[in-house]
Coordinates of C-alpha atoms and ligand atoms in Angstrom, one line a residue:
M1 CA -11.2 6.8 12.9
L2 CA -14.0 7.9 10.7
Y3 CA -13.5 9.0 7.1
P4 CA -14.4 12.8 6.8
R5 CA -17.8 13.1 5.4
E6 CA -20.2 16.0 4.9
S7 CA -23.6 16.0 6.5
E8 CA -26.1 18.6 7.8
T9 CA -23.9 18.9 10.9
R10 CA -20.4 18.6 9.3
E11 CA -18.4 20.5 6.7
V12 CA -15.3 19.1 4.9
R13 CA -12.7 21.3 3.1
S14 CA -9.7 19.9 1.2
L15 CA -6.2 21.3 1.6
D16 CA -4.9 19.4 -1.5
G17 CA -3.1 21.4 -4.1
I18 CA 0.4 22.8 -4.7
W19 CA 2.3 23.3 -1.5
N20 CA 5.7 24.9 -0.9
F21 CA 8.5 22.5 -0.4
V22 CA 12.1 22.5 1.1
R23 CA 14.5 19.7 1.4
S24 CA 16.7 19.7 4.5
D25 CA 20.4 19.3 4.2
Q26 CA 20.9 15.6 4.5
A27 CA 23.8 16.1 7.0
N28 CA 21.7 18.4 9.1
P29 CA 18.1 17.0 9.2
T30 CA 17.0 18.7 12.5
Q31 CA 18.2 22.2 11.4
G32 CA 14.7 23.3 10.5
V33 CA 13.4 22.4 14.0
R34 CA 16.3 24.1 15.7
D35 CA 15.8 27.2 13.6
E36 CA 12.0 27.0 14.0
W37 CA 11.2 27.1 10.3
Y38 CA 7.6 26.5 11.2
T39 CA 7.2 30.0 12.9
K40 CA 7.2 31.8 9.5
D41 CA 6.7 31.0 5.8
L42 CA 9.2 28.4 4.7
S43 CA 10.2 30.7 1.9
Q44 CA 11.7 33.1 4.5
S45 CA 14.1 30.4 5.7
R46 CA 15.0 28.7 2.4
P47 CA 14.1 28.9 -1.3
T48 CA 11.0 26.8 -1.9
I49 CA 9.9 24.7 -4.8
P50 CA 6.3 23.8 -5.7
M51 CA 5.2 20.3 -4.6
P52 CA 1.8 18.7 -5.4
V53 CA -0.2 17.2 -2.5
P54 CA -1.1 14.4 -2.5
A55 CA 1.9 12.8 -4.2
S56 CA 5.3 11.3 -3.4
Y57 CA 7.9 14.0 -3.7
N58 CA 10.6 11.6 -5.1
D59 CA 9.9 11.7 -8.9
I60 CA 8.6 15.2 -9.2
T61 CA 11.8 17.1 -9.7
T62 CA 14.7 16.6 -12.1
D63 CA 17.5 16.5 -9.5
N64 CA 18.3 13.7 -7.0
L65 CA 15.4 14.4 -4.6
R66 CA 14.4 10.9 -5.5
D67 CA 17.1 9.5 -3.2
H68 CA 16.9 12.1 -0.4
V69 CA 17.2 10.6 3.1
G70 CA 15.8 12.4 6.1
T71 CA 13.5 15.4 6.5
V72 CA 11.7 17.6 4.0
W73 CA 9.3 20.5 4.7
Y74 CA 6.0 21.5 3.2
D75 CA 3.8 24.6 3.9
R76 CA 0.8 26.4 2.5
K77 CA -1.7 29.1 3.5
F78 CA -5.4 28.6 3.7
F79 CA -8.4 30.7 4.8
V80 CA -10.9 29.7 7.5
P81 CA -14.3 31.3 7.2
R82 CA -15.6 33.4 10.0
S83 CA -18.7 31.2 10.2
W84 CA -16.5 28.2 11.4
S85 CA -15.8 29.9 14.7
K86 CA -19.4 29.3 15.9
N87 CA -20.0 26.6 18.4
Q88 CA -18.2 23.8 16.7
R89 CA -14.9 22.0 16.5
I90 CA -12.4 21.9 13.7
W91 CA -10.2 18.9 12.9
L92 CA -7.1 18.6 10.7
R93 CA -6.8 15.2 9.1
F94 CA -4.1 13.6 6.9
G95 CA -5.0 10.5 4.9
S96 CA -1.3 9.5 5.2
V97 CA 2.2 10.8 5.3
H98 CA 5.2 8.5 4.9
Y99 CA 7.0 7.9 7.1
E100 CA 6.9 10.3 10.1
A101 CA 5.1 13.6 10.2
F102 CA 5.3 16.7 12.4
V103 CA 2.6 19.3 11.9
W104 CA 2.3 22.9 13.0
I105 CA -0.5 25.4 12.4
N106 CA 0.3 29.1 12.7
G107 CA 3.6 28.0 14.4
Q108 CA 2.0 25.8 17.0
K109 CA 2.7 22.1 17.0
V110 CA -0.6 20.2 16.5
V111 CA 0.3 16.6 15.9
K112 CA 3.1 14.1 15.3
H113 CA 2.5 10.7 13.7
E114 CA 4.7 7.8 12.8
I115 CA 4.0 5.0 10.3
G116 CA 3.0 5.6 6.7
H117 CA -0.2 4.7 4.9
L118 CA -2.4 5.4 7.9
P119 CA -4.6 8.4 8.7
F120 CA -4.1 10.7 11.6
E121 CA -5.8 13.8 12.9
A122 CA -5.8 16.6 15.5
E123 CA -8.2 19.1 16.8
V124 CA -7.2 22.6 15.8
T125 CA -10.3 24.6 17.0
D126 CA -8.3 26.8 19.3
I127 CA -5.3 27.3 17.0
L128 CA -7.0 28.6 13.9
N129 CA -7.5 32.2 13.0
Y130 CA -11.2 32.6 11.9
G131 CA -12.1 34.9 9.1
A132 CA -8.3 35.1 8.4
E133 CA -5.4 33.4 6.8
N134 CA -3.6 30.5 8.4
R135 CA -0.4 28.6 7.7
I136 CA 0.1 24.8 7.9
T137 CA 3.7 23.5 8.1
V138 CA 4.6 19.8 7.8
M139 CA 8.0 18.2 8.4
C140 CA 8.2 14.7 6.9
D141 CA 11.0 12.2 7.6
N142 CA 11.4 9.1 5.4
A143 CA 14.2 7.5 7.4
L144 CA 13.6 3.8 8.2
I145 CA 15.6 2.1 10.9
Q146 CA 15.4 -1.2 12.7
T147 CA 12.5 -0.1 14.9
T148 CA 10.3 1.4 12.3
V149 CA 7.5 -0.4 10.4
P150 CA 8.8 -1.3 7.9
Q151 CA 12.4 -1.7 8.9
G152 CA 15.5 -0.2 7.1
K153 CA 19.0 0.8 7.9
I154 CA 20.8 4.2 7.7
T155 CA 24.5 4.1 7.2
E156 CA 27.1 6.8 6.6
V157 CA 29.5 5.9 3.8
P158 CA 32.3 7.7 2.0
N159 CA 31.6 9.1 -1.4
D160 CA 33.5 11.4 -3.9
N161 CA 32.6 14.5 -1.8
G162 CA 33.4 13.1 1.7
M163 CA 30.7 11.3 3.5
T164 CA 27.0 10.7 2.6
I165 CA 24.0 9.0 4.2
I166 CA 22.5 6.0 2.6
Q167 CA 19.1 4.4 3.3
S168 CA 18.9 0.7 2.6
Y169 CA 16.1 -1.8 3.1
T170 CA 15.5 -5.4 2.1
F171 CA 11.9 -5.0 0.9
D172 CA 11.3 -4.9 -2.8
F173 CA 9.5 -1.6 -3.5
F174 CA 10.7 2.0 -3.6
N175 CA 10.5 3.9 -0.3
Y176 CA 8.4 6.7 -1.7
A177 CA 7.7 9.5 0.8
G178 CA 5.8 12.6 1.3
I179 CA 2.1 13.7 1.9
H180 CA 0.7 10.7 0.1
R181 CA -3.0 11.2 0.6
S182 CA -5.5 14.0 1.0
V183 CA -5.3 16.6 3.7
H184 CA -8.7 17.8 5.0
L185 CA -10.1 20.2 7.5
Y186 CA -13.5 19.2 8.8
T187 CA -15.9 20.5 11.3
T188 CA -17.9 18.6 13.9
P189 CA -20.4 19.8 16.5
R190 CA -19.1 20.3 20.0
T191 CA -20.5 16.9 21.0
F192 CA -20.1 14.5 18.1
I193 CA -20.0 10.9 16.8
E194 CA -16.3 10.0 17.1
E195 CA -16.4 6.3 16.2
V196 CA -18.9 3.9 14.7
E197 CA -18.3 0.2 14.7
V198 CA -20.5 -2.0 12.6
T199 CA -20.9 -5.8 12.4
T200 CA -23.5 -7.8 10.6
A201 CA -25.2 -11.1 10.8
L202 CA -27.4 -13.1 8.4
S203 CA -29.9 -15.9 9.1
E204 CA -32.8 -17.7 7.4
N205 CA -30.8 -18.6 4.3
N206 CA -29.3 -15.1 4.1
S207 CA -32.7 -13.4 3.9
V208 CA -32.8 -11.9 7.4
G209 CA -30.1 -9.5 8.4
E210 CA -28.9 -7.7 11.5
V211 CA -26.7 -4.7 11.6
F212 CA -25.1 -4.1 15.1
Y213 CA -23.7 -0.7 15.6
S214 CA -21.7 0.8 18.5
V215 CA -21.0 4.5 18.7
S216 CA -18.5 6.5 20.7
V217 CA -19.2 10.1 21.4
N218 CA -16.7 12.8 22.0
G219 CA -17.6 16.1 23.6
S220 CA -18.3 17.9 26.8
A221 CA -21.8 16.7 27.1
A222 CA -20.7 13.1 26.7
N223 CA -19.3 12.6 30.2
E224 CA -21.9 14.4 32.2
A225 CA -24.9 13.2 30.3
I226 CA -23.9 10.1 28.5
N227 CA -27.1 8.4 29.5
V228 CA -29.3 11.1 28.1
L229 CA -27.8 10.9 24.7
N230 CA -29.7 8.8 22.2
I231 CA -28.8 7.2 18.9
Q232 CA -31.3 7.1 16.1
A233 CA -30.1 4.6 13.5
N234 CA -31.7 4.4 10.1
L235 CA -30.8 2.0 7.3
Y236 CA -31.5 2.8 3.7
D237 CA -31.3 0.5 0.6
K238 CA -29.6 1.5 -2.7
E239 CA -32.8 3.2 -3.9
G240 CA -32.9 5.3 -0.8
A241 CA -35.9 3.6 0.8
K242 CA -35.7 3.2 4.6
V243 CA -35.6 -0.5 5.4
A244 CA -35.0 -0.4 9.2
N245 CA -34.7 2.0 12.0
T246 CA -34.2 2.1 15.8
T247 CA -33.8 4.6 18.5
S248 CA -31.7 3.5 21.4
D249 CA -32.8 4.8 24.8
G250 CA -29.7 6.3 26.5
K251 CA -27.5 3.7 24.9
L252 CA -24.8 4.1 22.2
D253 CA -25.2 0.8 20.6
G254 CA -28.1 -1.2 19.1
C255 CA -29.2 -3.5 16.3
L256 CA -31.2 -2.9 13.1
K257 CA -33.1 -5.9 11.8
L258 CA -34.3 -6.3 8.3
T259 CA -35.9 -9.0 6.1
G260 CA -35.5 -9.5 2.4
V261 CA -31.8 -8.7 2.7
K262 CA -29.6 -8.2 -0.3
P263 CA -26.3 -9.6 1.1
W264 CA -22.9 -8.2 0.1
W265 CA -21.4 -10.7 -2.4
P266 CA -18.0 -10.6 -4.1
Y267 CA -17.7 -9.8 -7.8
L268 CA -18.8 -12.7 -10.0
M269 CA -20.1 -14.7 -7.1
H270 CA -23.5 -13.2 -7.6
P271 CA -25.3 -11.1 -10.3
E272 CA -25.5 -8.1 -8.0
P273 CA -22.1 -7.9 -6.2
G274 CA -21.1 -5.3 -3.7
Y275 CA -24.6 -4.4 -2.5
L276 CA -24.4 -1.6 0.0
Y277 CA -26.9 -0.1 2.4
E278 CA -26.5 3.3 3.9
L279 CA -26.4 3.5 7.7
E280 CA -27.4 6.9 9.1
I281 CA -26.4 7.5 12.7
K282 CA -28.1 10.5 14.4
L283 CA -26.9 11.6 17.8
L284 CA -29.7 13.1 19.7
A285 CA -29.8 15.0 23.0
A286 CA -32.4 14.1 25.6
N287 CA -34.6 16.9 24.4
E288 CA -34.5 15.4 20.9
E289 CA -32.2 18.1 19.7
L290 CA -30.1 16.8 16.7
L291 CA -26.4 17.0 17.8
D292 CA -24.6 15.2 14.9
V293 CA -25.2 13.0 11.9
Y294 CA -22.8 10.6 10.2
R295 CA -23.6 8.3 7.3
L296 CA -21.6 5.3 6.1
K297 CA -22.0 2.4 3.7
V298 CA -22.7 -1.0 5.1
G299 CA -22.6 -4.4 3.4
L300 CA -24.4 -7.3 5.1
R301 CA -22.3 -10.4 5.0
T302 CA -21.0 -13.2 7.2
L303 CA -17.5 -14.6 7.2
S304 CA -16.6 -18.0 8.6
W305 CA -13.6 -20.4 8.3
N306 CA -12.6 -23.8 9.4
K307 CA -9.6 -26.1 8.8
S308 CA -10.2 -26.3 5.1
Q309 CA -12.5 -23.6 4.0
F310 CA -13.2 -19.9 4.0
L311 CA -16.9 -19.0 3.5
I312 CA -18.8 -15.9 2.8
N313 CA -22.5 -15.9 3.5
G314 CA -22.1 -19.7 4.0
K315 CA -20.6 -20.3 0.5
P316 CA -17.0 -21.4 0.1
V317 CA -14.7 -18.8 -1.5
Y318 CA -11.9 -19.5 -3.9
F319 CA -9.7 -16.4 -4.2
R320 CA -8.4 -15.4 -7.6
G321 CA -6.5 -12.2 -7.5
F322 CA -3.3 -10.3 -7.1
G323 CA -0.7 -8.9 -4.9
R324 CA -0.5 -5.2 -5.8
H325 CA 1.2 -1.9 -5.0
E326 CA 0.1 1.6 -4.8
D327 CA 2.6 2.8 -7.4
S328 CA 2.7 4.8 -10.6
D329 CA 4.8 7.0 -12.7
I330 CA 5.5 10.5 -11.4
R331 CA 3.1 10.5 -8.4
G332 CA 4.7 7.4 -6.8
K333 CA 2.4 6.3 -4.0
G334 CA 0.3 9.5 -4.1
L335 CA -3.5 9.0 -4.2
D336 CA -4.7 9.3 -7.8
N337 CA -8.4 8.8 -8.5
A338 CA -7.8 8.2 -12.3
L339 CA -5.3 5.4 -11.5
M340 CA -7.6 3.9 -8.9
V341 CA -10.6 3.7 -11.2
R342 CA -8.5 2.3 -14.1
D343 CA -7.1 -0.4 -11.7
F344 CA -10.6 -1.4 -10.7
N345 CA -11.7 -1.5 -14.3
L346 CA -8.8 -3.8 -15.0
L347 CA -9.5 -6.0 -12.0
K348 CA -13.0 -6.5 -13.2
W349 CA -12.0 -7.0 -16.9
I350 CA -9.6 -9.8 -15.8
G351 CA -12.2 -11.5 -13.6
A352 CA -10.3 -11.1 -10.3
N353 CA -12.3 -11.2 -7.1
A354 CA -9.6 -10.3 -4.6
Y355 CA -6.3 -8.6 -3.9
R356 CA -3.9 -8.3 -1.0
T357 CA -2.9 -4.7 0.0
S358 CA 0.8 -5.8 -0.2
H359 CA 2.7 -4.4 1.7
Y360 CA 0.9 -1.7 3.6
P361 CA -2.6 -0.2 4.0
Y362 CA -4.1 1.3 0.8
S363 CA -6.1 4.5 0.5
E364 CA -9.4 4.7 2.3
E365 CA -10.9 5.8 -1.1
S366 CA -9.8 2.4 -2.6
M367 CA -11.3 0.5 0.3
Q368 CA -14.6 2.2 -0.3
F369 CA -14.3 1.4 -4.0
A370 CA -13.6 -2.2 -3.2
D371 CA -16.8 -2.3 -1.1
Q372 CA -18.8 -0.9 -4.0
H373 CA -17.4 -3.3 -6.6
G374 CA -17.4 -6.5 -4.5
I375 CA -13.6 -7.0 -4.5
M376 CA -12.4 -8.9 -1.5
I377 CA -9.4 -7.5 0.3
I378 CA -6.7 -9.2 2.4
D379 CA -5.7 -6.1 4.4
E380 CA -2.0 -6.0 5.1
C381 CA -0.2 -3.9 7.7
P382 CA 3.1 -2.3 6.8
S383 CA 5.3 -4.9 8.4
V384 CA 7.4 -6.4 5.6
D385 CA 10.5 -8.6 5.9
T386 CA 10.1 -8.4 9.7
E387 CA 13.3 -9.3 11.5
N388 CA 15.5 -8.4 14.5
Y389 CA 12.5 -8.7 16.8
S390 CA 12.5 -6.3 19.7
Q391 CA 9.9 -4.9 22.2
E392 CA 10.0 -1.5 20.5
L393 CA 9.3 -3.1 17.1
L394 CA 6.5 -5.2 18.5
G395 CA 4.9 -2.1 20.0
K396 CA 4.9 -0.3 16.6
H397 CA 3.9 -3.4 14.7
K398 CA 0.9 -3.7 17.0
S399 CA 0.1 0.0 16.7
S400 CA 0.1 -0.4 12.9
L401 CA -2.5 -3.1 13.2
E402 CA -4.6 -1.2 15.7
Q403 CA -4.7 1.8 13.5
L404 CA -5.4 -0.3 10.4
I405 CA -8.3 -2.2 12.1
H406 CA -9.8 0.9 13.5
R407 CA -9.7 2.5 10.0
D408 CA -10.9 -0.5 8.1
R409 CA -13.1 -2.7 10.3
N410 CA -16.4 -1.5 8.8
H411 CA -15.5 -2.4 5.2
P412 CA -17.4 -5.5 4.0
S413 CA -14.6 -5.9 1.4
V414 CA -12.0 -6.6 4.1
V415 CA -12.2 -10.3 4.6
M416 CA -8.8 -11.1 6.2
W417 CA -6.0 -9.4 8.1
S418 CA -2.4 -10.0 6.9
I419 CA -0.1 -9.3 9.9
A420 CA 3.1 -9.4 7.9
N421 CA 4.8 -10.1 4.5
E422 CA 7.7 -12.5 4.4
P423 CA 8.7 -12.1 8.1
R424 CA 11.9 -13.9 9.0
T425 CA 9.9 -16.6 10.8
A426 CA 12.7 -19.2 10.9
S427 CA 14.3 -17.3 13.8
M428 CA 13.8 -18.4 17.4
N429 CA 12.0 -15.2 18.5
A430 CA 9.5 -15.4 15.7
D431 CA 7.3 -17.8 17.6
S432 CA 6.5 -15.7 20.6
Y433 CA 6.6 -12.5 18.6
F434 CA 3.9 -13.7 16.1
E435 CA 1.9 -15.2 18.9
L436 CA 1.7 -11.8 20.5
V437 CA 0.9 -10.0 17.2
A438 CA -1.8 -12.6 16.2
N439 CA -3.4 -12.5 19.6
F440 CA -3.4 -8.8 19.7
T441 CA -5.1 -8.7 16.2
R442 CA -7.7 -11.2 17.3
S443 CA -8.4 -9.1 20.4
L444 CA -9.3 -6.2 18.1
D445 CA -11.4 -8.2 15.6
K446 CA -12.7 -11.7 16.0
T447 CA -14.8 -11.5 12.9
R448 CA -12.0 -12.0 10.4
P449 CA -9.3 -14.6 10.0
I450 CA -5.6 -13.8 10.3
T451 CA -2.9 -14.7 7.8
A452 CA 0.7 -13.7 6.9
A453 CA 2.5 -14.2 3.6
I454 CA 5.3 -16.6 4.5
A455 CA 8.4 -17.3 2.4
V456 CA 10.6 -19.3 4.7
P457 CA 10.5 -23.1 4.1
Y458 CA 7.6 -24.8 5.9
T459 CA 10.2 -26.9 7.8
Q460 CA 11.6 -23.7 9.4
D461 CA 8.5 -21.6 9.9
K462 CA 7.5 -20.7 13.5
S463 CA 4.5 -18.4 12.8
G464 CA 1.9 -20.6 11.0
R465 CA 0.4 -22.1 14.2
H466 CA -0.7 -18.6 15.2
L467 CA -2.5 -17.9 12.0
D468 CA -6.0 -19.0 10.8
I469 CA -5.0 -19.3 7.1
I470 CA -1.6 -20.1 5.7
S471 CA -0.4 -17.9 2.8
F472 CA 2.9 -18.7 1.1
N473 CA 5.0 -16.9 -1.5
R474 CA 7.2 -18.9 -3.8
Y475 CA 8.9 -18.1 -7.2
N476 CA 9.3 -21.5 -8.9
A477 CA 11.2 -21.2 -12.2
W478 CA 12.3 -17.7 -11.2
Y479 CA 14.2 -17.4 -7.9
S480 CA 14.4 -21.1 -7.5
N481 CA 15.3 -23.3 -10.5
T482 CA 15.4 -20.3 -12.8
G483 CA 14.1 -21.0 -16.2
R484 CA 13.0 -24.6 -15.3
L485 CA 9.4 -24.6 -16.4
D486 CA 9.4 -28.4 -16.0
M487 CA 10.0 -27.9 -12.2
V488 CA 7.0 -25.8 -11.3
T489 CA 3.8 -27.9 -11.1
Q490 CA 5.0 -30.7 -8.8
N491 CA 6.9 -28.3 -6.6
V492 CA 3.8 -26.1 -6.0
I493 CA 1.7 -29.1 -5.3
D494 CA 4.2 -30.5 -2.9
E495 CA 4.8 -27.3 -1.0
A496 CA 1.2 -26.4 -0.6
T497 CA 0.4 -29.9 0.6
A498 CA 3.2 -29.8 3.1
W499 CA 2.0 -26.4 4.5
N500 CA -1.5 -28.0 4.9
K501 CA -0.1 -31.1 6.5
Q502 CA 2.0 -29.1 8.9
Y503 CA -0.8 -26.8 10.2
N504 CA -4.1 -28.4 9.1
K505 CA -5.4 -25.0 7.9
P506 CA -6.6 -23.6 4.6
V507 CA -3.7 -22.7 2.2
I508 CA -3.4 -19.8 -0.3
M509 CA -0.5 -19.2 -2.7
S510 CA -0.1 -15.5 -2.1
E511 CA 2.7 -14.8 -4.6
Y512 CA 4.1 -16.5 -7.7
G513 CA 5.2 -15.0 -11.0
A514 CA 8.1 -14.0 -13.2
D515 CA 9.6 -10.7 -14.3
T516 CA 8.6 -9.9 -17.8
L517 CA 9.7 -7.1 -20.1
E518 CA 6.7 -6.1 -22.3
G519 CA 7.5 -6.7 -25.9
L520 CA 10.2 -9.2 -25.4
H521 CA 9.2 -12.4 -27.2
M522 CA 11.2 -15.6 -27.3
T523 CA 10.2 -19.1 -28.2
P524 CA 11.0 -21.5 -26.7
A525 CA 10.2 -19.5 -23.6
Y526 CA 13.1 -17.8 -22.0
V527 CA 13.3 -15.8 -18.7
W528 CA 12.0 -12.2 -19.0
S529 CA 10.0 -12.9 -22.2
E530 CA 6.2 -12.6 -22.4
E531 CA 6.1 -16.3 -23.4
F532 CA 7.9 -17.2 -20.2
Q533 CA 5.4 -15.4 -18.0
E534 CA 2.6 -17.2 -19.7
E535 CA 4.2 -20.5 -19.3
V536 CA 5.0 -19.9 -15.6
F537 CA 1.4 -19.0 -15.1
A538 CA 0.1 -22.0 -17.0
R539 CA 2.3 -24.4 -15.0
H540 CA 0.9 -22.9 -11.8
F541 CA -2.7 -23.2 -13.0
K542 CA -2.1 -26.9 -13.4
A543 CA -0.9 -27.2 -9.9
F544 CA -3.7 -25.1 -8.5
D545 CA -6.4 -27.3 -10.2
Q546 CA -5.0 -30.4 -8.6
L547 CA -4.7 -28.6 -5.3
R548 CA -8.3 -27.3 -5.5
K549 CA -9.5 -30.9 -5.6
K550 CA -7.9 -31.6 -2.2
G551 CA -10.4 -29.2 -0.6
W552 CA -8.2 -27.0 1.5
F553 CA -6.5 -24.9 -1.2
I554 CA -8.5 -21.7 -1.3
G555 CA -6.7 -19.2 -3.5
E556 CA -4.2 -18.0 -6.0
F557 CA -2.7 -14.6 -6.1
V558 CA -0.3 -13.5 -9.0
W559 CA 2.6 -11.3 -8.1
N560 CA 2.0 -8.6 -9.3
F561 CA -0.9 -6.7 -10.7
A562 CA 1.3 -4.1 -12.4
D563 CA 5.0 -3.3 -12.8
F564 CA 6.3 -1.1 -10.0
K565 CA 9.3 0.8 -8.9
T566 CA 12.0 -0.6 -6.6
A567 CA 15.3 0.5 -5.2
Q568 CA 18.1 0.3 -7.7
S569 CA 19.5 -3.2 -8.2
Y570 CA 21.0 -5.2 -11.0
T571 CA 18.1 -7.6 -10.8
R572 CA 15.6 -4.9 -11.5
V573 CA 15.3 -3.3 -15.0
G574 CA 13.6 0.0 -14.2
G575 CA 11.8 -1.7 -11.3
N576 CA 10.0 -5.0 -10.6
K577 CA 8.5 -6.2 -13.9
K578 CA 6.4 -9.1 -12.6
G579 CA 3.3 -7.1 -13.5
V580 CA 0.5 -8.7 -15.5
F581 CA -0.1 -5.0 -16.5
T582 CA 2.7 -2.5 -17.3
R583 CA 3.3 0.4 -15.0
S584 CA 1.0 2.5 -17.3
R585 CA -1.7 -0.2 -16.9
Q586 CA -1.7 -1.9 -20.3
P587 CA -2.0 -5.7 -20.5
K588 CA 1.0 -7.9 -21.2
A589 CA 0.2 -11.2 -23.1
A590 CA -0.2 -13.1 -19.8
A591 CA -3.1 -10.8 -18.8
H592 CA -5.2 -12.3 -21.6
L593 CA -4.3 -15.8 -20.4
L594 CA -5.1 -15.0 -16.7
R595 CA -8.4 -13.5 -17.8
K596 CA -9.4 -16.7 -19.4
R597 CA -8.5 -18.6 -16.2
Y598 CA -10.2 -16.3 -13.8
F599 CA -13.4 -16.3 -15.7
A600 CA -13.2 -20.1 -16.2
L601 CA -12.9 -20.4 -12.4
G602 CA -15.8 -17.9 -12.0
R603 CA -18.0 -20.0 -14.2
D604 CA -17.0 -23.3 -12.7
L605 CA -17.3 -22.2 -9.1
D606 CA -19.9 -19.5 -9.1
Q607 CA -21.7 -19.9 -12.5
C608 CA -20.7 -16.4 -13.7
Q609 CA -21.2 -15.4 -17.3
F610 CA -18.3 -15.2 -19.7
P611 CA -17.7 -11.8 -21.2
E612 CA -18.5 -11.8 -24.9
D613 CA -14.9 -11.0 -25.9
L614 CA -13.2 -13.6 -23.7
F615 CA -12.4 -15.9 -26.6
T616 CA -11.2 -14.6 -30.0
Y617 CA -12.9 -16.2 -33.0
I618 CA -10.5 -18.7 -34.6
A619 CA -12.5 -21.0 -36.8
D620 CA -15.9 -22.6 -37.2
L621 CA -14.4 -25.9 -36.0
I622 CA -13.7 -24.7 -32.5
S623 CA -16.4 -23.5 -30.2
Ligands
GCB701 C1 8.5 -11.4 -2.7 C2 8.0 -10.2 -2.0 C3 7.6 -9.1 -2.9 C4 8.7 -9.0 -4.1 C5 8.7 -10.3 -4.8 C6 9.7 -10.3 -5.9 O1 8.5 -12.5 -2.2 O2 6.9 -10.4 -1.1 O3 7.6 -7.9 -2.2 O4 8.4 -7.9 -4.9 O5 9.0 -11.3 -4.0 O6 9.3 -10.0 -7.1 O7 10.9 -10.5 -5.7

């Protein structure tokens, strides 16, 4: 699914803003559907409150909307200009709604979509009132059960007022819900470019590049006259100079070849990271009439992997990064450009070159930003703590990967697919289940390796043989051997080595860390203190340096980039505090330590420059 972009043949209009909002009665979640609330303004059925879009609804009000389980309703009015009625098609697109969405326009159902963090759209050409006001109504359901992705449980329990419904889940982040990303209306011509798939190749020492494109066309003309449609593809460099072009004769795919390529490189691996070209796709009718134009950014790079290495443009990569969350105060998981830009500034400040989109797909805007800044992404689907394997679950798990790959396959920043986080892979069914999930993922994209972040002991795991790269999560000195800083380094070395021995594949430590309350200082180091987090990190660094020498250890990812909200638990003080940054994105002491390591690795491996302020002046004696 293409990101909505304006061009000479397309218009895009945002429906973001303040919508009207109603919470259903928890004991009666389908009442609004039965009473057809979508046939009139919500305010005529129930008192409404204002609700920002995009945002999670949970932390906006002062009542217990935070813990609401079940359906909520949104609506708003919007105007569609008369000019839009002419010979074109109109699409309604949601960046994401968590978890399930039902959408009506002017009382007519237009789309239903399940699984959060992924976009969906519907054509609304024949439903809109042109030159008049329209109403959009959305019902959103946050309920997670054993066959949703991710899984949860709904139970009815007695409380002081009778009975109530409780949502529980095993994963460790708050189940924020609502219209999380932008809502757009956009126009396309009658016959238009529906999909573009891009892959790239480099040769002659990365100086010659090829951009392979394949286009799908939607529209009445497409079927009758597919062989009279032509694609004109133009490639422009950063300065806007045309560097390659082709016109395909009656074909919807082709290849652009260019010399003197500037490859896409990760941050700190090259002085000019994140180099992007612009690919312009023009759909032409047989008589040369311009039907549609779509432009997207393209990075030229190759990926390859073997039993011990992961390479980009032929150069081995060592990942230094984070597991993250889309999470912040008030807006929860709602898209926030200020937060996104701040986060990328911090990633670059600290010298990271990668992150994993733990534990679900992140916004399309952040994927574009990662392309531009050369940050490599391990792109994770929303399957977390996967268990109770069933056919229905498998179907939805595969669907989440299919939607993710269709959304993200053209991003040069995406270098790996993560098909699950901490699945219960010790169970018997895990073997065949993950074989099916991994094979399905490979059938959709052969250009990127597959991983999963595994937490079961290597002796019990049944998924690793289906993966290309082994990632493991482990909390030495935290969940195991709590407080024992003297039991970190050797354990990390031993476990990573055992994973490698077992599967003969590259290994990443995809999570390690310690909860840390900013401002709590204790020496000698004690759990939850800033000193303890620094010590835990340093003991891991020692292990990583020994592992790196073995040749198959290819990355270290701290858990977590920033503190984030979780469900309530006596192990969580206001949420998970394993952040290197606070929830308001200020550094803890360990951030400065990690920064020194990440830049030291960057200089050692990729000859990057140190930032001037990396080391604080101490004395003339030390340089
Ligand atoms: C994990 C999970 C992550 C948790 C983390 C923790 O293994 O993958 O989602 O937040 O541990 O801090 O417990």
